[in-house]
Amino acid sequence: MDMEEKVEKIQRFLSVCDELVTGSYMNAEGKISEALKYIACCRELTNLFAAVTEGYDYPAAKRAYLRPRAGTGPAGRVGAYLPAERQDVLAFVFCLFVEIDAGTVHLNDLLLRYFYVDGSYTASYAVFAGRMIKPFRDIVRECFPEAGKRGQAALQRRQREEALASFAQSLPVERSRVMGRALLEEEKTAGEEIFTELAAAAARRDVMEVRALLAGYRYFLRYIGAESEESAALFALAQRM
């Protein structure tokens, strides 16, 4: 899996976590199942949760961090806590997700038993999402900075650089293909000028000029009847720069 695909899968997982944090308890069970599926199909996420759950005593953690208590007031029966260690937070919430997905734990029961707020599933779920899912999501996001805004921007810059380098390498091949045709003298002159300017613009990393020159080159190809898969690939590279 290349970097782009890896980042995309992690971002999809984090997006589902965002929906869990801000969404409704009515959709939560489905979103939890969706989050687990993204973990299963992403090697980096699978490795992360395999590492944090290795040797983890989840039954003991449940006894320690899920403690219903009696009381009055809007949050009188909220008795759920997270571990202090970041890796234990990941392990605990992941295992809780697995139980909910498997049906071993029913979300409605969980909310009323440990996150009770005025008998409201909506309010109780908001506490659950804020107290459990949000910290879990934030830790995963910090584990993969390349999936954040800065990391994504860096990835996009790298992809543009790679496309520009590939474009520059493809130009001589395209030139040989086109200029090797039986052309009129004025067509040869025009073609040579276009390729010279394209090479110079690519060397200067002037993407705007490259694209402007390619607009003229497209009409040149149509005029001489030389459009091909190779030229289409060249234009595609320019769109990625």
PDB file of C-alpha atoms in Angstrom:
ATOM      1  CA  MET A   1       0.000   0.000   0.000  1.00  0.00           C
ATOM      2  CA  ASP A   2       1.497   3.340  -1.020  1.00  0.00           C
ATOM      3  CA  MET A   3       1.528   6.451   1.146  1.00  0.00           C
ATOM      4  CA  GLU A   4      -1.506   8.002  -0.543  1.00  0.00           C
ATOM      5  CA  GLU A   5      -3.652   4.905  -0.005  1.00  0.00           C
ATOM      6  CA  LYS A   6      -2.474   4.559   3.592  1.00  0.00           C
ATOM      7  CA  VAL A   7      -3.346   8.173   4.404  1.00  0.00           C
ATOM      8  CA  GLU A   8      -6.729   7.852   2.710  1.00  0.00           C
ATOM      9  CA  LYS A   9      -7.672   4.797   4.790  1.00  0.00           C
ATOM     10  CA  ILE A  10      -6.605   6.430   8.054  1.00  0.00           C
ATOM     11  CA  GLN A  11      -8.524   9.572   7.148  1.00  0.00           C
ATOM     12  CA  ARG A  12     -11.648   7.517   6.462  1.00  0.00           C
ATOM     13  CA  PHE A  13     -11.347   5.924   9.886  1.00  0.00           C
ATOM     14  CA  LEU A  14     -10.868   9.305  11.553  1.00  0.00           C
ATOM     15  CA  SER A  15     -13.823  10.687   9.614  1.00  0.00           C
ATOM     16  CA  VAL A  16     -16.051   7.943  11.030  1.00  0.00           C
ATOM     17  CA  CYS A  17     -14.743   8.781  14.502  1.00  0.00           C
ATOM     18  CA  ASP A  18     -15.658  12.429  13.863  1.00  0.00           C
ATOM     19  CA  GLU A  19     -19.177  11.304  12.991  1.00  0.00           C
ATOM     20  CA  LEU A  20     -19.328   9.274  16.200  1.00  0.00           C
ATOM     21  CA  VAL A  21     -18.253  12.278  18.266  1.00  0.00           C
ATOM     22  CA  THR A  22     -20.732  14.720  16.723  1.00  0.00           C
ATOM     23  CA  GLY A  23     -23.487  12.378  15.600  1.00  0.00           C
ATOM     24  CA  SER A  24     -26.531  10.747  17.128  1.00  0.00           C
ATOM     25  CA  TYR A  25     -26.665   7.611  19.248  1.00  0.00           C
ATOM     26  CA  MET A  26     -29.228   6.297  16.741  1.00  0.00           C
ATOM     27  CA  ASN A  27     -26.428   5.837  14.177  1.00  0.00           C
ATOM     28  CA  ALA A  28     -23.640   5.044  16.620  1.00  0.00           C
ATOM     29  CA  GLU A  29     -23.691   1.241  16.491  1.00  0.00           C
ATOM     30  CA  GLY A  30     -23.463   1.258  12.697  1.00  0.00           C
ATOM     31  CA  LYS A  31     -20.622   3.784  12.806  1.00  0.00           C
ATOM     32  CA  ILE A  32     -18.739   1.705  15.378  1.00  0.00           C
ATOM     33  CA  SER A  33     -18.977  -1.304  13.051  1.00  0.00           C
ATOM     34  CA  GLU A  34     -17.780   0.876  10.188  1.00  0.00           C
ATOM     35  CA  ALA A  35     -14.807   2.118  12.230  1.00  0.00           C
ATOM     36  CA  LEU A  36     -13.778  -1.457  13.038  1.00  0.00           C
ATOM     37  CA  LYS A  37     -13.960  -2.395   9.361  1.00  0.00           C
ATOM     38  CA  TYR A  38     -11.589   0.452   8.497  1.00  0.00           C
ATOM     39  CA  ILE A  39      -9.183  -0.788  11.153  1.00  0.00           C
ATOM     40  CA  ALA A  40      -9.323  -4.288   9.697  1.00  0.00           C
ATOM     41  CA  CYS A  41      -8.523  -3.127   6.155  1.00  0.00           C
ATOM     42  CA  CYS A  42      -5.657  -0.799   7.095  1.00  0.00           C
ATOM     43  CA  ARG A  43      -2.388  -2.463   8.081  1.00  0.00           C
ATOM     44  CA  GLU A  44      -1.150   0.561  10.020  1.00  0.00           C
ATOM     45  CA  LEU A  45      -4.311   0.738  12.123  1.00  0.00           C
ATOM     46  CA  THR A  46      -4.371  -3.029  12.597  1.00  0.00           C
ATOM     47  CA  ASN A  47      -0.768  -2.958  13.795  1.00  0.00           C
ATOM     48  CA  LEU A  48      -1.475  -0.074  16.160  1.00  0.00           C
ATOM     49  CA  PHE A  49      -4.383  -1.784  17.903  1.00  0.00           C
ATOM     50  CA  ALA A  50      -2.652  -5.158  17.930  1.00  0.00           C
ATOM     51  CA  ALA A  51       0.264  -3.522  19.746  1.00  0.00           C
ATOM     52  CA  VAL A  52      -1.808  -1.699  22.373  1.00  0.00           C
ATOM     53  CA  THR A  53      -4.069  -4.686  23.116  1.00  0.00           C
ATOM     54  CA  GLU A  54      -1.276  -7.262  23.419  1.00  0.00           C
ATOM     55  CA  GLY A  55      -1.450  -8.526  26.996  1.00  0.00           C
ATOM     56  CA  TYR A  56      -4.125  -5.966  27.870  1.00  0.00           C
ATOM     57  CA  ASP A  57      -6.435  -7.043  30.702  1.00  0.00           C
ATOM     58  CA  TYR A  58      -9.708  -5.667  29.415  1.00  0.00           C
ATOM     59  CA  PRO A  59     -12.006  -7.317  32.026  1.00  0.00           C
ATOM     60  CA  ALA A  60      -9.934  -5.716  34.799  1.00  0.00           C
ATOM     61  CA  ALA A  61     -10.016  -2.387  32.961  1.00  0.00           C
ATOM     62  CA  LYS A  62     -13.810  -2.543  32.709  1.00  0.00           C
ATOM     63  CA  ARG A  63     -14.073  -3.074  36.459  1.00  0.00           C
ATOM     64  CA  ALA A  64     -11.748  -0.149  37.071  1.00  0.00           C
ATOM     65  CA  TYR A  65     -13.136   2.379  34.599  1.00  0.00           C
ATOM     66  CA  LEU A  66     -16.828   1.566  34.288  1.00  0.00           C
ATOM     67  CA  ARG A  67     -18.322   2.125  37.730  1.00  0.00           C
ATOM     68  CA  PRO A  68     -22.021   3.035  37.921  1.00  0.00           C
ATOM     69  CA  ARG A  69     -22.986   5.060  40.944  1.00  0.00           C
ATOM     70  CA  ALA A  70     -26.224   6.320  42.390  1.00  0.00           C
ATOM     71  CA  GLY A  71     -26.931  10.007  42.732  1.00  0.00           C
ATOM     72  CA  THR A  72     -29.082  12.905  41.728  1.00  0.00           C
ATOM     73  CA  GLY A  73     -28.755  15.681  39.199  1.00  0.00           C
ATOM     74  CA  PRO A  74     -28.140  15.680  35.449  1.00  0.00           C
ATOM     75  CA  ALA A  75     -24.963  13.616  35.649  1.00  0.00           C
ATOM     76  CA  GLY A  76     -25.581  11.835  38.906  1.00  0.00           C
ATOM     77  CA  ARG A  77     -24.991   8.351  37.511  1.00  0.00           C
ATOM     78  CA  VAL A  78     -22.104   9.046  35.168  1.00  0.00           C
ATOM     79  CA  GLY A  79     -19.361   6.767  36.371  1.00  0.00           C
ATOM     80  CA  ALA A  80     -17.132   6.064  33.385  1.00  0.00           C
ATOM     81  CA  TYR A  81     -13.484   6.989  33.198  1.00  0.00           C
ATOM     82  CA  LEU A  82     -10.507   6.573  30.906  1.00  0.00           C
ATOM     83  CA  PRO A  83      -7.067   5.192  31.790  1.00  0.00           C
ATOM     84  CA  ALA A  84      -4.259   7.670  32.317  1.00  0.00           C
ATOM     85  CA  GLU A  85      -1.930   6.098  29.746  1.00  0.00           C
ATOM     86  CA  ARG A  86      -2.577   6.902  26.088  1.00  0.00           C
ATOM     87  CA  GLN A  87      -2.013   3.363  24.856  1.00  0.00           C
ATOM     88  CA  ASP A  88      -4.456   2.079  27.475  1.00  0.00           C
ATOM     89  CA  VAL A  89      -7.061   4.573  26.244  1.00  0.00           C
ATOM     90  CA  LEU A  90      -6.692   3.128  22.747  1.00  0.00           C
ATOM     91  CA  ALA A  91      -6.900  -0.445  24.013  1.00  0.00           C
ATOM     92  CA  PHE A  92      -9.879   0.195  26.293  1.00  0.00           C
ATOM     93  CA  VAL A  93     -12.077   2.029  23.775  1.00  0.00           C
ATOM     94  CA  PHE A  94     -11.129  -0.372  20.983  1.00  0.00           C
ATOM     95  CA  CYS A  95     -12.152  -3.370  23.103  1.00  0.00           C
ATOM     96  CA  LEU A  96     -15.365  -1.585  24.064  1.00  0.00           C
ATOM     97  CA  PHE A  97     -16.095  -1.010  20.369  1.00  0.00           C
ATOM     98  CA  VAL A  98     -15.515  -4.703  19.670  1.00  0.00           C
ATOM     99  CA  GLU A  99     -17.959  -5.683  22.412  1.00  0.00           C
ATOM    100  CA  ILE A 100     -20.615  -3.286  21.126  1.00  0.00           C
ATOM    101  CA  ASP A 101     -20.147  -4.527  17.568  1.00  0.00           C
ATOM    102  CA  ALA A 102     -20.364  -8.169  18.693  1.00  0.00           C
ATOM    103  CA  GLY A 103     -23.516  -7.495  20.714  1.00  0.00           C
ATOM    104  CA  THR A 104     -21.831  -8.518  23.956  1.00  0.00           C
ATOM    105  CA  VAL A 105     -22.539  -5.006  25.204  1.00  0.00           C
ATOM    106  CA  HIS A 106     -25.687  -3.168  24.154  1.00  0.00           C
ATOM    107  CA  LEU A 107     -25.128   0.531  23.612  1.00  0.00           C
ATOM    108  CA  ASN A 108     -28.443   1.578  25.145  1.00  0.00           C
ATOM    109  CA  ASP A 109     -27.684  -0.377  28.322  1.00  0.00           C
ATOM    110  CA  LEU A 110     -24.159   1.020  28.418  1.00  0.00           C
ATOM    111  CA  LEU A 111     -25.433   4.599  28.154  1.00  0.00           C
ATOM    112  CA  LEU A 112     -28.014   4.265  30.914  1.00  0.00           C
ATOM    113  CA  ARG A 113     -25.738   2.325  33.227  1.00  0.00           C
ATOM    114  CA  TYR A 114     -22.554   4.396  32.993  1.00  0.00           C
ATOM    115  CA  PHE A 115     -23.394   7.670  31.208  1.00  0.00           C
ATOM    116  CA  TYR A 116     -26.896   8.406  32.485  1.00  0.00           C
ATOM    117  CA  VAL A 117     -28.124  11.968  31.980  1.00  0.00           C
ATOM    118  CA  ASP A 118     -31.776  12.655  32.820  1.00  0.00           C
ATOM    119  CA  GLY A 119     -32.927   9.412  31.225  1.00  0.00           C
ATOM    120  CA  SER A 120     -32.093  10.785  27.779  1.00  0.00           C
ATOM    121  CA  TYR A 121     -30.262   8.565  25.318  1.00  0.00           C
ATOM    122  CA  THR A 122     -29.269  11.658  23.342  1.00  0.00           C
ATOM    123  CA  ALA A 123     -27.733  13.427  26.316  1.00  0.00           C
ATOM    124  CA  SER A 124     -26.166  10.243  27.666  1.00  0.00           C
ATOM    125  CA  TYR A 125     -24.615   9.474  24.282  1.00  0.00           C
ATOM    126  CA  ALA A 126     -23.163  12.996  24.121  1.00  0.00           C
ATOM    127  CA  VAL A 127     -21.353  12.299  27.411  1.00  0.00           C
ATOM    128  CA  PHE A 128     -20.159   8.900  26.137  1.00  0.00           C
ATOM    129  CA  ALA A 129     -18.884  10.416  22.888  1.00  0.00           C
ATOM    130  CA  GLY A 130     -17.131  13.285  24.626  1.00  0.00           C
ATOM    131  CA  ARG A 131     -15.645  11.227  27.433  1.00  0.00           C
ATOM    132  CA  MET A 132     -14.651   8.093  25.503  1.00  0.00           C
ATOM    133  CA  ILE A 133     -14.624   8.486  21.731  1.00  0.00           C
ATOM    134  CA  LYS A 134     -13.189  11.992  21.391  1.00  0.00           C
ATOM    135  CA  PRO A 135      -9.972  11.286  23.356  1.00  0.00           C
ATOM    136  CA  PHE A 136      -9.629   7.953  21.538  1.00  0.00           C
ATOM    137  CA  ARG A 137      -9.946   9.686  18.142  1.00  0.00           C
ATOM    138  CA  ASP A 138      -7.524  12.441  19.085  1.00  0.00           C
ATOM    139  CA  ILE A 139      -4.837   9.976  20.167  1.00  0.00           C
ATOM    140  CA  VAL A 140      -5.157   7.993  16.934  1.00  0.00           C
ATOM    141  CA  ARG A 141      -4.888  11.242  14.955  1.00  0.00           C
ATOM    142  CA  GLU A 142      -1.700  12.152  16.824  1.00  0.00           C
ATOM    143  CA  CYS A 143      -0.282   8.694  16.048  1.00  0.00           C
ATOM    144  CA  PHE A 144      -0.625   9.423  12.325  1.00  0.00           C
ATOM    145  CA  PRO A 145       0.287  13.090  11.771  1.00  0.00           C
ATOM    146  CA  GLU A 146       0.529  12.444   8.027  1.00  0.00           C
ATOM    147  CA  ALA A 147      -3.263  12.022   8.027  1.00  0.00           C
ATOM    148  CA  GLY A 148      -3.795  15.467   9.548  1.00  0.00           C
ATOM    149  CA  LYS A 149      -4.042  18.740   7.666  1.00  0.00           C
ATOM    150  CA  ARG A 150      -0.309  19.442   7.785  1.00  0.00           C
ATOM    151  CA  GLY A 151       0.570  15.903   6.838  1.00  0.00           C
ATOM    152  CA  GLN A 152      -1.935  15.913   4.016  1.00  0.00           C
ATOM    153  CA  ALA A 153      -0.552  19.193   2.715  1.00  0.00           C
ATOM    154  CA  ALA A 154       2.960  17.730   2.780  1.00  0.00           C
ATOM    155  CA  LEU A 155       1.744  14.629   0.957  1.00  0.00           C
ATOM    156  CA  GLN A 156       0.077  16.741  -1.710  1.00  0.00           C
ATOM    157  CA  ARG A 157       3.261  18.766  -2.191  1.00  0.00           C
ATOM    158  CA  ARG A 158       5.258  15.574  -2.582  1.00  0.00           C
ATOM    159  CA  GLN A 159       2.756  14.212  -5.092  1.00  0.00           C
ATOM    160  CA  ARG A 160       2.961  17.422  -7.121  1.00  0.00           C
ATOM    161  CA  GLU A 161       6.759  17.241  -7.062  1.00  0.00           C
ATOM    162  CA  GLU A 162       6.675  13.642  -8.258  1.00  0.00           C
ATOM    163  CA  ALA A 163       4.244  14.527 -11.055  1.00  0.00           C
ATOM    164  CA  LEU A 164       6.448  17.417 -12.165  1.00  0.00           C
ATOM    165  CA  ALA A 165       9.533  15.167 -12.207  1.00  0.00           C
ATOM    166  CA  SER A 166       7.662  12.525 -14.222  1.00  0.00           C
ATOM    167  CA  PHE A 167       6.445  15.204 -16.616  1.00  0.00           C
ATOM    168  CA  ALA A 168       9.997  16.463 -17.211  1.00  0.00           C
ATOM    169  CA  GLN A 169      11.195  12.903 -17.855  1.00  0.00           C
ATOM    170  CA  SER A 170       8.346  12.256 -20.290  1.00  0.00           C
ATOM    171  CA  LEU A 171       8.956  15.341 -22.415  1.00  0.00           C
ATOM    172  CA  PRO A 172      11.934  13.965 -24.435  1.00  0.00           C
ATOM    173  CA  VAL A 173       9.958  10.797 -25.203  1.00  0.00           C
ATOM    174  CA  GLU A 174       6.975  12.852 -26.356  1.00  0.00           C
ATOM    175  CA  ARG A 175       9.230  15.093 -28.398  1.00  0.00           C
ATOM    176  CA  SER A 176      10.766  12.111 -30.199  1.00  0.00           C
ATOM    177  CA  ARG A 177       7.332  10.683 -30.911  1.00  0.00           C
ATOM    178  CA  VAL A 178       5.921  13.904 -32.363  1.00  0.00           C
ATOM    179  CA  MET A 179       8.970  15.336 -34.090  1.00  0.00           C
ATOM    180  CA  GLY A 180       9.696  11.994 -35.736  1.00  0.00           C
ATOM    181  CA  ARG A 181       6.561  12.370 -37.819  1.00  0.00           C
ATOM    182  CA  ALA A 182       6.506  13.678 -41.371  1.00  0.00           C
ATOM    183  CA  LEU A 183       5.878  17.366 -40.634  1.00  0.00           C
ATOM    184  CA  LEU A 184       5.936  20.524 -42.679  1.00  0.00           C
ATOM    185  CA  GLU A 185       8.847  22.867 -41.986  1.00  0.00           C
ATOM    186  CA  GLU A 186       6.665  25.390 -40.155  1.00  0.00           C
ATOM    187  CA  GLU A 187       5.163  22.561 -38.083  1.00  0.00           C
ATOM    188  CA  LYS A 188       8.630  21.361 -37.103  1.00  0.00           C
ATOM    189  CA  THR A 189       9.591  24.895 -36.098  1.00  0.00           C
ATOM    190  CA  ALA A 190       6.452  25.334 -34.004  1.00  0.00           C
ATOM    191  CA  GLY A 191       6.905  21.939 -32.381  1.00  0.00           C
ATOM    192  CA  GLU A 192      10.536  22.546 -31.477  1.00  0.00           C
ATOM    193  CA  GLU A 193       9.642  25.900 -29.943  1.00  0.00           C
ATOM    194  CA  ILE A 194       6.866  24.380 -27.839  1.00  0.00           C
ATOM    195  CA  PHE A 195       9.060  21.566 -26.525  1.00  0.00           C
ATOM    196  CA  THR A 196      11.936  23.940 -25.761  1.00  0.00           C
ATOM    197  CA  GLU A 197       9.661  26.245 -23.763  1.00  0.00           C
ATOM    198  CA  LEU A 198       7.973  23.315 -21.979  1.00  0.00           C
ATOM    199  CA  ALA A 199      11.332  21.896 -20.909  1.00  0.00           C
ATOM    200  CA  ALA A 200      12.485  25.305 -19.675  1.00  0.00           C
ATOM    201  CA  ALA A 201       9.270  25.912 -17.717  1.00  0.00           C
ATOM    202  CA  ALA A 202       9.445  22.453 -16.133  1.00  0.00           C
ATOM    203  CA  ALA A 203      13.081  23.066 -15.154  1.00  0.00           C
ATOM    204  CA  ARG A 204      12.008  26.333 -13.493  1.00  0.00           C
ATOM    205  CA  ARG A 205       9.158  24.455 -11.793  1.00  0.00           C
ATOM    206  CA  ASP A 206       6.762  26.993 -13.266  1.00  0.00           C
ATOM    207  CA  VAL A 207       3.593  24.916 -13.283  1.00  0.00           C
ATOM    208  CA  MET A 208       1.368  27.761 -14.461  1.00  0.00           C
ATOM    209  CA  GLU A 209       3.507  28.314 -17.555  1.00  0.00           C
ATOM    210  CA  VAL A 210       3.690  24.582 -18.238  1.00  0.00           C
ATOM    211  CA  ARG A 211      -0.097  24.386 -18.233  1.00  0.00           C
ATOM    212  CA  ALA A 212      -0.407  27.478 -20.454  1.00  0.00           C
ATOM    213  CA  LEU A 213       2.022  26.001 -22.967  1.00  0.00           C
ATOM    214  CA  LEU A 214       0.188  22.679 -22.881  1.00  0.00           C
ATOM    215  CA  ALA A 215      -3.029  24.443 -23.862  1.00  0.00           C
ATOM    216  CA  GLY A 216      -1.297  25.504 -27.078  1.00  0.00           C
ATOM    217  CA  TYR A 217       0.354  22.114 -27.444  1.00  0.00           C
ATOM    218  CA  ARG A 218      -3.045  20.405 -27.341  1.00  0.00           C
ATOM    219  CA  TYR A 219      -4.188  22.430 -30.381  1.00  0.00           C
ATOM    220  CA  PHE A 220      -0.859  21.743 -32.117  1.00  0.00           C
ATOM    221  CA  LEU A 221      -1.386  17.993 -31.690  1.00  0.00           C
ATOM    222  CA  ARG A 222      -4.892  18.214 -33.092  1.00  0.00           C
ATOM    223  CA  TYR A 223      -3.653  20.260 -36.023  1.00  0.00           C
ATOM    224  CA  ILE A 224      -1.025  17.684 -37.015  1.00  0.00           C
ATOM    225  CA  GLY A 225      -3.219  14.699 -36.044  1.00  0.00           C
ATOM    226  CA  ALA A 226      -0.812  13.397 -33.407  1.00  0.00           C
ATOM    227  CA  GLU A 227      -3.006  12.976 -30.320  1.00  0.00           C
ATOM    228  CA  SER A 228      -2.305   9.667 -28.583  1.00  0.00           C
ATOM    229  CA  GLU A 229      -2.345   7.805 -25.278  1.00  0.00           C
ATOM    230  CA  GLU A 230       1.160   9.116 -24.644  1.00  0.00           C
ATOM    231  CA  SER A 231       0.102  12.736 -25.014  1.00  0.00           C
ATOM    232  CA  ALA A 232      -2.977  12.089 -22.873  1.00  0.00           C
ATOM    233  CA  ALA A 233      -0.696  10.735 -20.121  1.00  0.00           C
ATOM    234  CA  LEU A 234       1.401  13.897 -20.362  1.00  0.00           C
ATOM    235  CA  PHE A 235      -1.660  16.104 -19.907  1.00  0.00           C
ATOM    236  CA  ALA A 236      -2.764  13.926 -16.973  1.00  0.00           C
ATOM    237  CA  LEU A 237       0.597  14.466 -15.265  1.00  0.00           C
ATOM    238  CA  ALA A 238       0.184  18.205 -15.672  1.00  0.00           C
ATOM    239  CA  GLN A 239      -3.156  18.041 -13.867  1.00  0.00           C
ATOM    240  CA  ARG A 240      -1.458  16.394 -10.885  1.00  0.00           C
ATOM    241  CA  MET A 241       1.230  19.040 -10.554  1.00  0.00           C
TER     242      MET A 241
END
